[in-house]
């Protein structure tokens, strides 16, 4: 229908294509979550996985921050680990511990037994959430779909949960490289299908989260991970902006960029201008306020926000974001003030 076509592209999509925008668009990683009272009210009645698997509830959570904060994009409410549940590894979100995988994949014999993930039947509920959100969102607010990148997803499957040193993951990578390749290829193939399913259902940009990739040496990233992330990005429906994010990536930025993405997500451990130079000024960047800054009142974090905007110098292609997810203890009013601050400081006549 013609009336569904916005007269101009939403600012966030313009920025992802490095086009001039009326102000610097902002969305916030983990903008849907426990820091928000509306979310906690829903969570009091449903487990996290129940929320993810009930499209009407997941759509409601996706929309909450758009209404409450005035951010320039919605991010799908889901989780990077939903894709591995169909492998039969026993996924659970245990209270206070984060994700737990009860039957981790540690060696070649276990990898050999894995069968490909049937994305449409196993993850159809996510596509239904995307359709519901897209119907409810104003045309000027794009919906960002997402998935975990192969390394970060594999790290949970192999370790069985969050990890500090990633010893089991690196052991598999180095000692059983064929099993590693098979595992990452299987995840990469499913991930491309999963993101394309989100795009077909109405996601207008997608983000790949390689949250823990900073644990790798540059050589290991290039040899064992980059080809798989690249395969995901090359397998995506053309024309949809891809945001490629990791943390602790200061030493990996050129390689991350080589793996692909229209926008590279930077964490706060690099200066935004130095990070932008490292990835190349022919791609966009997203970032990069330390999420801890939002625990303090706006008068305290304003200088950090101005510093990031000064480093971006108003060049097309900057999406304002945090360097990682909003922390649960963050006051909602601080988050709302941040969104307003970025819009006011960057409004162009
Ligand atoms: O607003 C959004 O950004 C969308 C929601 C979203 C969630 N998970 C919901 C969630 C997104 C984008 C994710 C991605 C995700 N999940 C990542 C990559 C992003 C990142 O932060 O690095 C990772 C590593 C995961 C795995 C995961 N899921 C972890 C480590 C945890 C525990 C987090 C914690 O702080 O306890 C989860 C659970 C999770 N995913 C929650 C939410 C809102 C909290 C669950 C709850 O309500 O108890």
mmCIF file of C-alpha atoms and ligand atoms in Angstrom:
data_model
loop_
_atom_site.group_PDB
_atom_site.id
_atom_site.type_symbol
_atom_site.label_atom_id
_atom_site.label_comp_id
_atom_site.label_asym_id
_atom_site.label_seq_id
_atom_site.Cartn_x
_atom_site.Cartn_y
_atom_site.Cartn_z
ATOM 1 C CA UNK A 1 0.000 0.000 0.000
ATOM 2 C CA UNK A 2 1.342 3.396 -0.996
ATOM 3 C CA UNK A 3 0.298 5.015 2.291
ATOM 4 C CA UNK A 4 2.688 2.699 4.144
ATOM 5 C CA UNK A 5 5.697 4.245 2.407
ATOM 6 C CA UNK A 6 7.186 7.067 4.498
ATOM 7 C CA UNK A 7 7.869 10.254 2.493
ATOM 8 C CA UNK A 8 11.510 10.171 3.597
ATOM 9 C CA UNK A 9 13.480 7.366 5.154
ATOM 10 C CA UNK A 10 13.561 7.360 8.962
ATOM 11 C CA UNK A 11 16.676 9.107 10.381
ATOM 12 C CA UNK A 12 18.163 5.880 11.698
ATOM 13 C CA UNK A 13 18.045 4.226 8.285
ATOM 14 C CA UNK A 14 19.462 7.367 6.651
ATOM 15 C CA UNK A 15 22.336 7.313 9.146
ATOM 16 C CA UNK A 16 22.947 3.611 8.483
ATOM 17 C CA UNK A 17 23.378 4.562 4.816
ATOM 18 C CA UNK A 18 25.589 7.533 5.762
ATOM 19 C CA UNK A 19 23.046 10.060 4.495
ATOM 20 C CA UNK A 20 22.462 13.451 6.211
ATOM 21 C CA UNK A 21 19.857 13.312 9.002
ATOM 22 C CA UNK A 22 17.770 16.068 10.698
ATOM 23 C CA UNK A 23 19.421 15.127 14.036
ATOM 24 C CA UNK A 24 21.611 12.280 15.246
ATOM 25 C CA UNK A 25 19.342 9.259 15.622
ATOM 26 C CA UNK A 26 19.552 7.331 18.869
ATOM 27 C CA UNK A 27 18.484 3.913 20.045
ATOM 28 C CA UNK A 28 19.846 2.132 23.098
ATOM 29 C CA UNK A 29 21.090 -1.389 23.379
ATOM 30 C CA UNK A 30 18.829 -3.390 25.720
ATOM 31 C CA UNK A 31 16.340 -0.531 25.710
ATOM 32 C CA UNK A 32 13.679 -3.168 26.412
ATOM 33 C CA UNK A 33 14.443 -4.734 29.761
ATOM 34 C CA UNK A 34 14.484 -4.853 33.504
ATOM 35 C CA UNK A 35 15.299 -1.180 34.167
ATOM 36 C CA UNK A 36 11.796 -0.399 32.884
ATOM 37 C CA UNK A 37 8.890 -0.763 35.362
ATOM 38 C CA UNK A 38 6.474 -1.746 32.564
ATOM 39 C CA UNK A 39 8.781 -4.648 31.679
ATOM 40 C CA UNK A 40 9.180 -5.759 35.294
ATOM 41 C CA UNK A 41 5.373 -5.813 35.646
ATOM 42 C CA UNK A 42 5.093 -8.253 32.731
ATOM 43 C CA UNK A 43 8.051 -10.310 34.024
ATOM 44 C CA UNK A 44 6.328 -10.711 37.380
ATOM 45 C CA UNK A 45 3.710 -12.806 35.587
ATOM 46 C CA UNK A 46 5.783 -14.635 32.917
ATOM 47 C CA UNK A 47 9.197 -16.219 32.658
ATOM 48 C CA UNK A 48 11.660 -14.642 30.248
ATOM 49 C CA UNK A 49 11.270 -17.471 27.716
ATOM 50 C CA UNK A 50 7.470 -17.262 27.969
ATOM 51 C CA UNK A 51 7.665 -13.555 27.129
ATOM 52 C CA UNK A 52 9.915 -14.283 24.130
ATOM 53 C CA UNK A 53 7.613 -17.033 22.870
ATOM 54 C CA UNK A 54 4.348 -15.098 23.225
ATOM 55 C CA UNK A 55 4.295 -12.740 20.235
ATOM 56 C CA UNK A 56 1.721 -10.334 21.686
ATOM 57 C CA UNK A 57 3.780 -9.940 24.898
ATOM 58 C CA UNK A 58 7.126 -9.712 23.076
ATOM 59 C CA UNK A 59 5.626 -7.076 20.762
ATOM 60 C CA UNK A 60 4.395 -5.092 23.764
ATOM 61 C CA UNK A 61 7.884 -5.158 25.341
ATOM 62 C CA UNK A 62 9.452 -4.086 22.039
ATOM 63 C CA UNK A 63 7.135 -1.067 21.849
ATOM 64 C CA UNK A 64 7.476 0.075 25.494
ATOM 65 C CA UNK A 65 10.755 2.006 25.103
ATOM 66 C CA UNK A 66 9.634 3.658 21.867
ATOM 67 C CA UNK A 67 6.661 5.167 23.647
ATOM 68 C CA UNK A 68 8.425 5.905 26.898
ATOM 69 C CA UNK A 69 11.779 7.220 25.637
ATOM 70 C CA UNK A 70 11.233 8.623 22.152
ATOM 71 C CA UNK A 71 14.085 6.575 20.655
ATOM 72 C CA UNK A 72 14.459 6.529 16.856
ATOM 73 C CA UNK A 73 14.156 2.766 16.436
ATOM 74 C CA UNK A 74 12.591 -0.250 18.068
ATOM 75 C CA UNK A 75 14.712 -3.323 18.724
ATOM 76 C CA UNK A 76 12.964 -6.643 18.632
ATOM 77 C CA UNK A 77 12.499 -8.221 22.056
ATOM 78 C CA UNK A 78 14.028 -11.707 21.827
ATOM 79 C CA UNK A 79 17.374 -13.236 22.772
ATOM 80 C CA UNK A 80 20.482 -14.326 20.899
ATOM 81 C CA UNK A 81 20.146 -17.826 22.406
ATOM 82 C CA UNK A 82 16.661 -18.668 21.104
ATOM 83 C CA UNK A 83 18.304 -20.050 17.980
ATOM 84 C CA UNK A 84 20.163 -22.787 19.897
ATOM 85 C CA UNK A 85 17.189 -24.132 21.832
ATOM 86 C CA UNK A 86 16.171 -26.347 18.865
ATOM 87 C CA UNK A 87 19.591 -28.069 19.114
ATOM 88 C CA UNK A 88 18.288 -29.721 22.268
ATOM 89 C CA UNK A 89 21.034 -28.283 24.487
ATOM 90 C CA UNK A 90 18.624 -27.449 27.330
ATOM 91 C CA UNK A 91 18.385 -23.643 27.423
ATOM 92 C CA UNK A 92 17.218 -22.007 30.630
ATOM 93 C CA UNK A 93 17.298 -18.437 31.933
ATOM 94 C CA UNK A 94 18.037 -19.056 35.585
ATOM 95 C CA UNK A 95 17.211 -16.357 38.110
ATOM 96 C CA UNK A 96 20.148 -14.028 38.690
ATOM 97 C CA UNK A 97 22.598 -16.152 36.709
ATOM 98 C CA UNK A 98 21.784 -15.298 33.128
ATOM 99 C CA UNK A 99 21.477 -18.037 30.526
ATOM 100 C CA UNK A 100 22.322 -21.655 31.333
ATOM 101 C CA UNK A 101 22.825 -24.428 28.767
ATOM 102 C CA UNK A 102 22.362 -27.730 30.572
ATOM 103 C CA UNK A 103 23.988 -29.960 27.932
ATOM 104 C CA UNK A 104 26.917 -27.961 26.505
ATOM 105 C CA UNK A 105 28.633 -29.105 23.308
ATOM 106 C CA UNK A 106 32.250 -29.721 24.284
ATOM 107 C CA UNK A 107 33.809 -31.970 21.633
ATOM 108 C CA UNK A 108 33.778 -33.440 18.143
ATOM 109 C CA UNK A 109 31.471 -36.366 19.003
ATOM 110 C CA UNK A 110 28.779 -34.001 20.300
ATOM 111 C CA UNK A 111 29.175 -31.662 17.331
ATOM 112 C CA UNK A 112 28.838 -34.630 14.945
ATOM 113 C CA UNK A 113 25.436 -35.484 16.409
ATOM 114 C CA UNK A 114 23.976 -32.010 15.782
ATOM 115 C CA UNK A 115 21.394 -31.704 13.024
ATOM 116 C CA UNK A 116 20.642 -28.467 11.134
ATOM 117 C CA UNK A 117 18.168 -26.067 12.759
ATOM 118 C CA UNK A 118 14.777 -25.865 11.033
ATOM 119 C CA UNK A 119 14.393 -22.098 11.417
ATOM 120 C CA UNK A 120 10.798 -21.545 10.176
ATOM 121 C CA UNK A 121 9.286 -24.187 12.449
ATOM 122 C CA UNK A 122 11.525 -23.553 15.478
ATOM 123 C CA UNK A 123 11.506 -19.737 15.421
ATOM 124 C CA UNK A 124 8.232 -18.821 13.727
ATOM 125 C CA UNK A 125 7.097 -17.112 16.945
ATOM 126 C CA UNK A 126 9.835 -14.486 16.491
ATOM 127 C CA UNK A 127 8.648 -13.720 12.948
ATOM 128 C CA UNK A 128 5.109 -13.324 14.284
ATOM 129 C CA UNK A 129 6.411 -10.820 16.877
ATOM 130 C CA UNK A 130 8.127 -8.876 14.081
ATOM 131 C CA UNK A 131 4.858 -8.716 12.115
ATOM 132 C CA UNK A 132 2.897 -7.489 15.155
ATOM 133 C CA UNK A 133 5.495 -4.834 16.017
ATOM 134 C CA UNK A 134 5.714 -3.569 12.455
ATOM 135 C CA UNK A 135 1.927 -3.185 12.309
ATOM 136 C CA UNK A 136 1.894 -1.192 15.543
ATOM 137 C CA UNK A 137 4.931 1.076 14.993
ATOM 138 C CA UNK A 138 4.676 4.542 13.451
ATOM 139 C CA UNK A 139 6.090 4.484 9.880
ATOM 140 C CA UNK A 140 8.982 6.758 10.839
ATOM 141 C CA UNK A 141 10.311 4.353 13.484
ATOM 142 C CA UNK A 142 12.187 1.416 11.991
ATOM 143 C CA UNK A 143 12.334 -2.001 13.627
ATOM 144 C CA UNK A 144 15.776 -3.502 14.131
ATOM 145 C CA UNK A 145 15.912 -7.295 14.110
ATOM 146 C CA UNK A 146 18.925 -9.107 15.548
ATOM 147 C CA UNK A 147 20.828 -12.309 16.118
ATOM 148 C CA UNK A 148 24.009 -13.338 17.880
ATOM 149 C CA UNK A 149 27.095 -13.682 15.711
ATOM 150 C CA UNK A 150 28.455 -17.239 15.386
ATOM 151 C CA UNK A 151 31.327 -16.847 17.882
ATOM 152 C CA UNK A 152 29.250 -15.379 20.708
ATOM 153 C CA UNK A 153 26.441 -17.906 20.235
ATOM 154 C CA UNK A 154 28.934 -20.791 20.055
ATOM 155 C CA UNK A 155 30.638 -19.572 23.222
ATOM 156 C CA UNK A 156 27.405 -20.094 25.214
ATOM 157 C CA UNK A 157 26.767 -23.487 23.602
ATOM 158 C CA UNK A 158 30.290 -24.691 24.406
ATOM 159 C CA UNK A 159 30.775 -23.100 27.850
ATOM 160 C CA UNK A 160 27.209 -23.754 29.016
ATOM 161 C CA UNK A 161 26.729 -20.152 30.144
ATOM 162 C CA UNK A 162 28.573 -16.863 30.518
ATOM 163 C CA UNK A 163 32.345 -17.161 30.738
ATOM 164 C CA UNK A 164 35.344 -15.111 31.724
ATOM 165 C CA UNK A 165 38.168 -16.861 29.902
ATOM 166 C CA UNK A 166 36.341 -18.915 27.249
ATOM 167 C CA UNK A 167 38.692 -21.835 27.864
ATOM 168 C CA UNK A 168 36.372 -24.603 26.580
ATOM 169 C CA UNK A 169 35.529 -22.548 23.485
ATOM 170 C CA UNK A 170 39.180 -21.825 22.670
ATOM 171 C CA UNK A 171 40.119 -25.443 23.377
ATOM 172 C CA UNK A 172 37.586 -26.698 20.823
ATOM 173 C CA UNK A 173 38.766 -24.064 18.329
ATOM 174 C CA UNK A 174 42.436 -25.017 18.620
ATOM 175 C CA UNK A 175 42.323 -28.730 19.390
ATOM 176 C CA UNK A 176 39.388 -29.835 17.252
ATOM 177 C CA UNK A 177 39.318 -27.284 14.442
ATOM 178 C CA UNK A 178 37.147 -29.437 12.164
ATOM 179 C CA UNK A 179 34.455 -29.752 14.819
ATOM 180 C CA UNK A 180 34.739 -26.002 15.460
ATOM 181 C CA UNK A 181 34.222 -25.262 11.771
ATOM 182 C CA UNK A 182 31.242 -27.589 11.612
ATOM 183 C CA UNK A 183 29.648 -25.995 14.695
ATOM 184 C CA UNK A 184 30.178 -22.423 13.482
ATOM 185 C CA UNK A 185 28.985 -23.250 9.961
ATOM 186 C CA UNK A 186 25.814 -24.789 11.345
ATOM 187 C CA UNK A 187 25.152 -21.719 13.519
ATOM 188 C CA UNK A 188 26.039 -19.304 10.684
ATOM 189 C CA UNK A 189 23.689 -21.018 8.242
ATOM 190 C CA UNK A 190 20.790 -20.957 10.713
ATOM 191 C CA UNK A 191 21.557 -17.322 11.641
ATOM 192 C CA UNK A 192 21.361 -16.074 8.051
ATOM 193 C CA UNK A 193 18.000 -17.850 7.628
ATOM 194 C CA UNK A 194 16.793 -16.484 10.955
ATOM 195 C CA UNK A 195 17.691 -12.871 10.082
ATOM 196 C CA UNK A 196 16.220 -13.196 6.593
ATOM 197 C CA UNK A 197 13.013 -14.470 8.212
ATOM 198 C CA UNK A 198 12.951 -11.360 10.423
ATOM 199 C CA UNK A 199 13.554 -9.161 7.366
ATOM 200 C CA UNK A 200 10.776 -10.890 5.404
ATOM 201 C CA UNK A 201 8.440 -10.324 8.363
ATOM 202 C CA UNK A 202 9.218 -6.567 8.460
ATOM 203 C CA UNK A 203 12.568 -5.831 10.165
ATOM 204 C CA UNK A 204 14.177 -2.874 8.319
ATOM 205 C CA UNK A 205 17.694 -3.223 9.715
ATOM 206 C CA UNK A 206 19.453 -6.040 11.531
ATOM 207 C CA UNK A 207 22.144 -6.131 14.181
ATOM 208 C CA UNK A 208 24.625 -8.946 14.710
ATOM 209 C CA UNK A 209 25.802 -9.120 18.328
ATOM 210 C CA UNK A 210 29.306 -10.501 18.713
ATOM 211 C CA UNK A 211 29.337 -9.368 22.335
ATOM 212 C CA UNK A 212 32.264 -11.493 23.580
ATOM 213 C CA UNK A 213 34.496 -11.482 20.498
ATOM 214 C CA UNK A 214 36.964 -9.182 22.281
ATOM 215 C CA UNK A 215 38.236 -12.310 24.076
ATOM 216 C CA UNK A 216 40.037 -13.376 20.886
ATOM 217 C CA UNK A 217 43.465 -12.534 19.532
ATOM 218 C CA UNK A 218 43.340 -10.818 16.130
ATOM 219 C CA UNK A 219 44.827 -13.940 14.484
ATOM 220 C CA UNK A 220 42.267 -16.281 16.043
ATOM 221 C CA UNK A 221 39.471 -13.924 15.011
ATOM 222 C CA UNK A 222 40.684 -13.872 11.408
ATOM 223 C CA UNK A 223 41.314 -17.630 11.185
ATOM 224 C CA UNK A 224 38.436 -19.119 13.196
ATOM 225 C CA UNK A 225 35.623 -16.574 13.299
ATOM 226 C CA UNK A 226 35.709 -13.968 10.517
ATOM 227 C CA UNK A 227 34.778 -16.412 7.694
ATOM 228 C CA UNK A 228 31.637 -17.491 9.563
ATOM 229 C CA UNK A 229 30.472 -13.968 10.427
ATOM 230 C CA UNK A 230 31.146 -12.972 6.838
ATOM 231 C CA UNK A 231 29.064 -15.915 5.611
ATOM 232 C CA UNK A 232 26.117 -14.725 7.712
ATOM 233 C CA UNK A 233 26.346 -11.150 6.409
ATOM 234 C CA UNK A 234 26.806 -12.242 2.790
ATOM 235 C CA UNK A 235 23.761 -14.489 3.123
ATOM 236 C CA UNK A 236 21.430 -11.619 4.070
ATOM 237 C CA UNK A 237 18.726 -10.077 1.892
ATOM 238 C CA UNK A 238 20.487 -7.236 0.021
ATOM 239 C CA UNK A 239 19.606 -3.617 0.772
ATOM 240 C CA UNK A 240 18.879 -4.015 4.490
ATOM 241 C CA UNK A 241 21.423 -2.184 6.687
ATOM 242 C CA UNK A 242 23.501 -4.459 8.903
ATOM 243 C CA UNK A 243 24.921 -3.243 12.230
ATOM 244 C CA UNK A 244 27.870 -5.355 13.386
ATOM 245 C CA UNK A 245 28.655 -4.987 17.092
ATOM 246 C CA UNK A 246 31.200 -6.351 19.531
ATOM 247 C CA UNK A 247 32.826 -5.275 22.803
ATOM 248 C CA UNK A 248 36.526 -5.141 23.645
ATOM 249 C CA UNK A 249 37.174 -4.861 19.916
ATOM 250 C CA UNK A 250 39.740 -2.035 19.842
ATOM 251 C CA UNK A 251 42.362 -4.437 18.454
ATOM 252 C CA UNK A 252 39.919 -6.131 16.069
ATOM 253 C CA UNK A 253 38.134 -3.234 14.401
ATOM 254 C CA UNK A 254 39.634 -3.541 10.891
ATOM 255 C CA UNK A 255 38.865 -7.286 10.958
ATOM 256 C CA UNK A 256 35.320 -6.738 12.178
ATOM 257 C CA UNK A 257 34.799 -4.339 9.336
ATOM 258 C CA UNK A 258 36.312 -6.850 6.897
ATOM 259 C CA UNK A 259 33.751 -9.422 8.058
ATOM 260 C CA UNK A 260 31.028 -6.999 6.981
ATOM 261 C CA UNK A 261 28.350 -4.542 8.064
ATOM 262 C CA UNK A 262 27.145 -1.093 7.028
ATOM 263 C CA UNK A 263 27.542 0.190 10.579
ATOM 264 C CA UNK A 264 30.098 -1.012 13.115
ATOM 265 C CA UNK A 265 29.068 -0.850 16.789
ATOM 266 C CA UNK A 266 31.790 0.586 19.059
ATOM 267 C CA UNK A 267 32.020 0.105 22.809
ATOM 268 C CA UNK A 268 33.252 2.879 25.155
ATOM 269 C CA UNK A 269 36.801 1.550 25.368
ATOM 270 C CA UNK A 270 37.738 3.412 22.174
ATOM 271 C CA UNK A 271 37.423 7.095 21.301
ATOM 272 C CA UNK A 272 34.656 7.298 18.726
ATOM 273 C CA UNK A 273 36.788 9.159 16.171
ATOM 274 C CA UNK A 274 39.705 6.721 16.544
ATOM 275 C CA UNK A 275 37.289 3.782 16.237
ATOM 276 C CA UNK A 276 35.721 5.334 13.139
ATOM 277 C CA UNK A 277 39.172 5.764 11.558
ATOM 278 C CA UNK A 278 40.015 2.131 12.378
ATOM 279 C CA UNK A 279 36.901 0.729 10.673
ATOM 280 C CA UNK A 280 37.130 3.174 7.775
ATOM 281 C CA UNK A 281 35.126 6.319 7.159
ATOM 282 C CA UNK A 282 33.168 4.645 4.351
ATOM 283 C CA UNK A 283 31.054 2.761 6.915
ATOM 284 C CA UNK A 284 28.822 4.137 9.660
ATOM 285 C CA UNK A 285 29.458 3.780 13.382
ATOM 286 C CA UNK A 286 27.178 3.261 16.360
ATOM 287 C CA UNK A 287 28.029 4.170 19.922
ATOM 288 C CA UNK A 288 29.532 4.651 22.319
ATOM 289 C CA UNK A 289 28.553 5.946 25.798
ATOM 290 C CA UNK A 290 29.540 3.784 28.775
ATOM 291 C CA UNK A 291 26.199 2.419 30.113
ATOM 292 C CA UNK A 292 27.406 3.129 33.663
ATOM 293 C CA UNK A 293 27.192 6.871 32.857
ATOM 294 C CA UNK A 294 23.385 6.583 32.938
ATOM 295 C CA UNK A 295 23.382 5.678 36.617
ATOM 296 C CA UNK A 296 24.287 9.334 37.302
ATOM 297 C CA UNK A 297 21.954 12.272 36.674
ATOM 298 C CA UNK A 298 21.962 14.017 33.245
ATOM 299 C CA UNK A 299 24.028 16.992 34.474
ATOM 300 C CA UNK A 300 26.840 14.505 35.193
ATOM 301 C CA UNK A 301 26.752 12.571 31.904
ATOM 302 C CA UNK A 302 26.216 15.550 29.594
ATOM 303 C CA UNK A 303 29.938 16.178 29.093
ATOM 304 C CA UNK A 304 30.494 12.532 28.064
ATOM 305 C CA UNK A 305 27.637 12.822 25.553
ATOM 306 C CA UNK A 306 29.042 16.079 24.145
ATOM 307 C CA UNK A 307 32.456 14.474 23.868
ATOM 308 C CA UNK A 308 31.083 11.635 21.720
ATOM 309 C CA UNK A 309 29.133 14.060 19.518
ATOM 310 C CA UNK A 310 32.221 16.278 19.111
ATOM 311 C CA UNK A 311 34.221 13.262 17.957
ATOM 312 C CA UNK A 312 31.496 12.383 15.429
ATOM 313 C CA UNK A 313 31.631 16.040 14.194
ATOM 314 C CA UNK A 314 28.146 15.784 12.647
ATOM 315 C CA UNK A 315 29.392 13.561 9.854
ATOM 316 C CA UNK A 316 26.666 11.445 8.250
ATOM 317 C CA UNK A 317 26.731 7.873 9.482
ATOM 318 C CA UNK A 318 26.720 8.187 13.271
ATOM 319 C CA UNK A 319 23.996 6.441 15.266
ATOM 320 C CA UNK A 320 24.139 7.400 18.946
ATOM 321 C CA UNK A 321 23.989 4.414 21.285
ATOM 322 C CA UNK A 322 25.550 2.993 24.421
ATOM 323 C CA UNK A 323 28.734 0.970 24.123
ATOM 324 C CA UNK A 324 26.811 -2.020 25.559
ATOM 325 C CA UNK A 325 23.410 -2.710 27.112
ATOM 326 C CA UNK A 326 21.488 -0.571 29.606
ATOM 327 C CA UNK A 327 22.112 -1.820 33.155
ATOM 328 C CA UNK A 328 19.083 -2.980 35.168
ATOM 329 C CA UNK A 329 19.699 -0.360 37.919
ATOM 330 C CA UNK A 330 19.418 2.565 35.464
ATOM 331 C CA UNK A 331 16.683 5.141 36.273
ATOM 332 C CA UNK A 332 14.270 5.444 33.331
ATOM 333 C CA UNK A 333 14.252 9.269 33.618
ATOM 334 C CA UNK A 334 18.001 9.358 32.975
ATOM 335 C CA UNK A 335 17.532 7.322 29.807
ATOM 336 C CA UNK A 336 14.752 9.589 28.579
ATOM 337 C CA UNK A 337 16.904 12.640 29.311
ATOM 338 C CA UNK A 338 19.753 11.127 27.270
ATOM 339 C CA UNK A 339 17.541 10.674 24.200
ATOM 340 C CA UNK A 340 16.298 14.282 24.468
ATOM 341 C CA UNK A 341 19.847 15.557 25.023
ATOM 342 C CA UNK A 342 21.213 13.900 21.883
ATOM 343 C CA UNK A 343 18.298 15.181 19.797
ATOM 344 C CA UNK A 344 18.658 18.742 21.125
ATOM 345 C CA UNK A 345 22.432 18.886 20.787
ATOM 346 C CA UNK A 346 22.327 17.643 17.185
ATOM 347 C CA UNK A 347 19.157 19.280 15.764
ATOM 348 C CA UNK A 348 20.077 20.762 12.396
ATOM 349 C CA UNK A 349 18.194 23.871 11.139
HETATM 350 O O1 LIG B 1 16.130 -4.073 23.936
HETATM 351 C C1 LIG B 1 16.894 -4.939 23.470
HETATM 352 O O2 LIG B 1 18.108 -4.702 23.249
HETATM 353 C C2 LIG B 1 16.301 -6.257 23.015
HETATM 354 C C3 LIG B 1 16.384 -7.314 23.933
HETATM 355 C C4 LIG B 1 17.603 -8.211 24.009
HETATM 356 C C5 LIG B 1 17.675 -9.198 25.012
HETATM 357 N N1 LIG B 1 18.795 -9.936 24.812
HETATM 358 C C6 LIG B 1 16.665 -9.387 26.073
HETATM 359 C C7 LIG B 1 17.096 -9.955 27.349
HETATM 360 C C8 LIG B 1 18.739 -8.340 23.218
HETATM 361 C C9 LIG B 1 19.172 -7.512 22.032
HETATM 362 C C10 LIG B 1 19.477 -9.440 23.736
HETATM 363 C C11 LIG B 1 20.730 -9.930 23.138
HETATM 364 C C12 LIG B 1 21.631 -10.723 23.977
HETATM 365 N N2 LIG B 1 21.300 -11.773 24.806
HETATM 366 C C13 LIG B 1 23.029 -10.597 23.965
HETATM 367 C C14 LIG B 1 23.797 -9.626 23.108
HETATM 368 C C15 LIG B 1 23.716 -8.261 23.670
HETATM 369 C C16 LIG B 1 24.609 -8.012 24.839
HETATM 370 O O3 LIG B 1 24.123 -7.440 25.829
HETATM 371 O O4 LIG B 1 25.808 -8.338 24.756
HETATM 372 C C17 LIG B 1 23.549 -11.550 24.848
HETATM 373 C C18 LIG B 1 25.003 -11.760 25.188
HETATM 374 C C19 LIG B 1 22.452 -12.287 25.365
HETATM 375 C C20 LIG B 1 22.487 -13.450 26.293
HETATM 376 C C21 LIG B 1 21.776 -13.098 27.541
HETATM 377 N N3 LIG B 1 20.403 -13.061 27.685
HETATM 378 C C22 LIG B 1 22.340 -12.732 28.775
HETATM 379 C C23 LIG B 1 23.819 -12.623 29.061
HETATM 380 C C24 LIG B 1 21.272 -12.505 29.667
HETATM 381 C C25 LIG B 1 21.348 -12.170 31.107
HETATM 382 C C26 LIG B 1 21.492 -10.680 31.174
HETATM 383 C C27 LIG B 1 21.334 -10.154 32.567
HETATM 384 O O5 LIG B 1 21.623 -8.957 32.699
HETATM 385 O O6 LIG B 1 20.924 -10.893 33.463
HETATM 386 C C28 LIG B 1 20.083 -12.676 28.948
HETATM 387 C C29 LIG B 1 18.714 -12.506 29.455
HETATM 388 C C30 LIG B 1 17.983 -11.331 28.880
HETATM 389 N N4 LIG B 1 17.905 -11.048 27.541
HETATM 390 C C31 LIG B 1 17.195 -10.384 29.593
HETATM 391 C C32 LIG B 1 16.630 -9.533 28.639
HETATM 392 C C33 LIG B 1 15.656 -8.411 28.892
HETATM 393 C C34 LIG B 1 16.961 -10.375 31.087
HETATM 394 C C35 LIG B 1 15.988 -11.474 31.364
HETATM 395 C C36 LIG B 1 15.089 -11.212 32.504
HETATM 396 O O7 LIG B 1 14.051 -10.531 32.345
HETATM 397 O O8 LIG B 1 15.369 -11.728 33.620
#
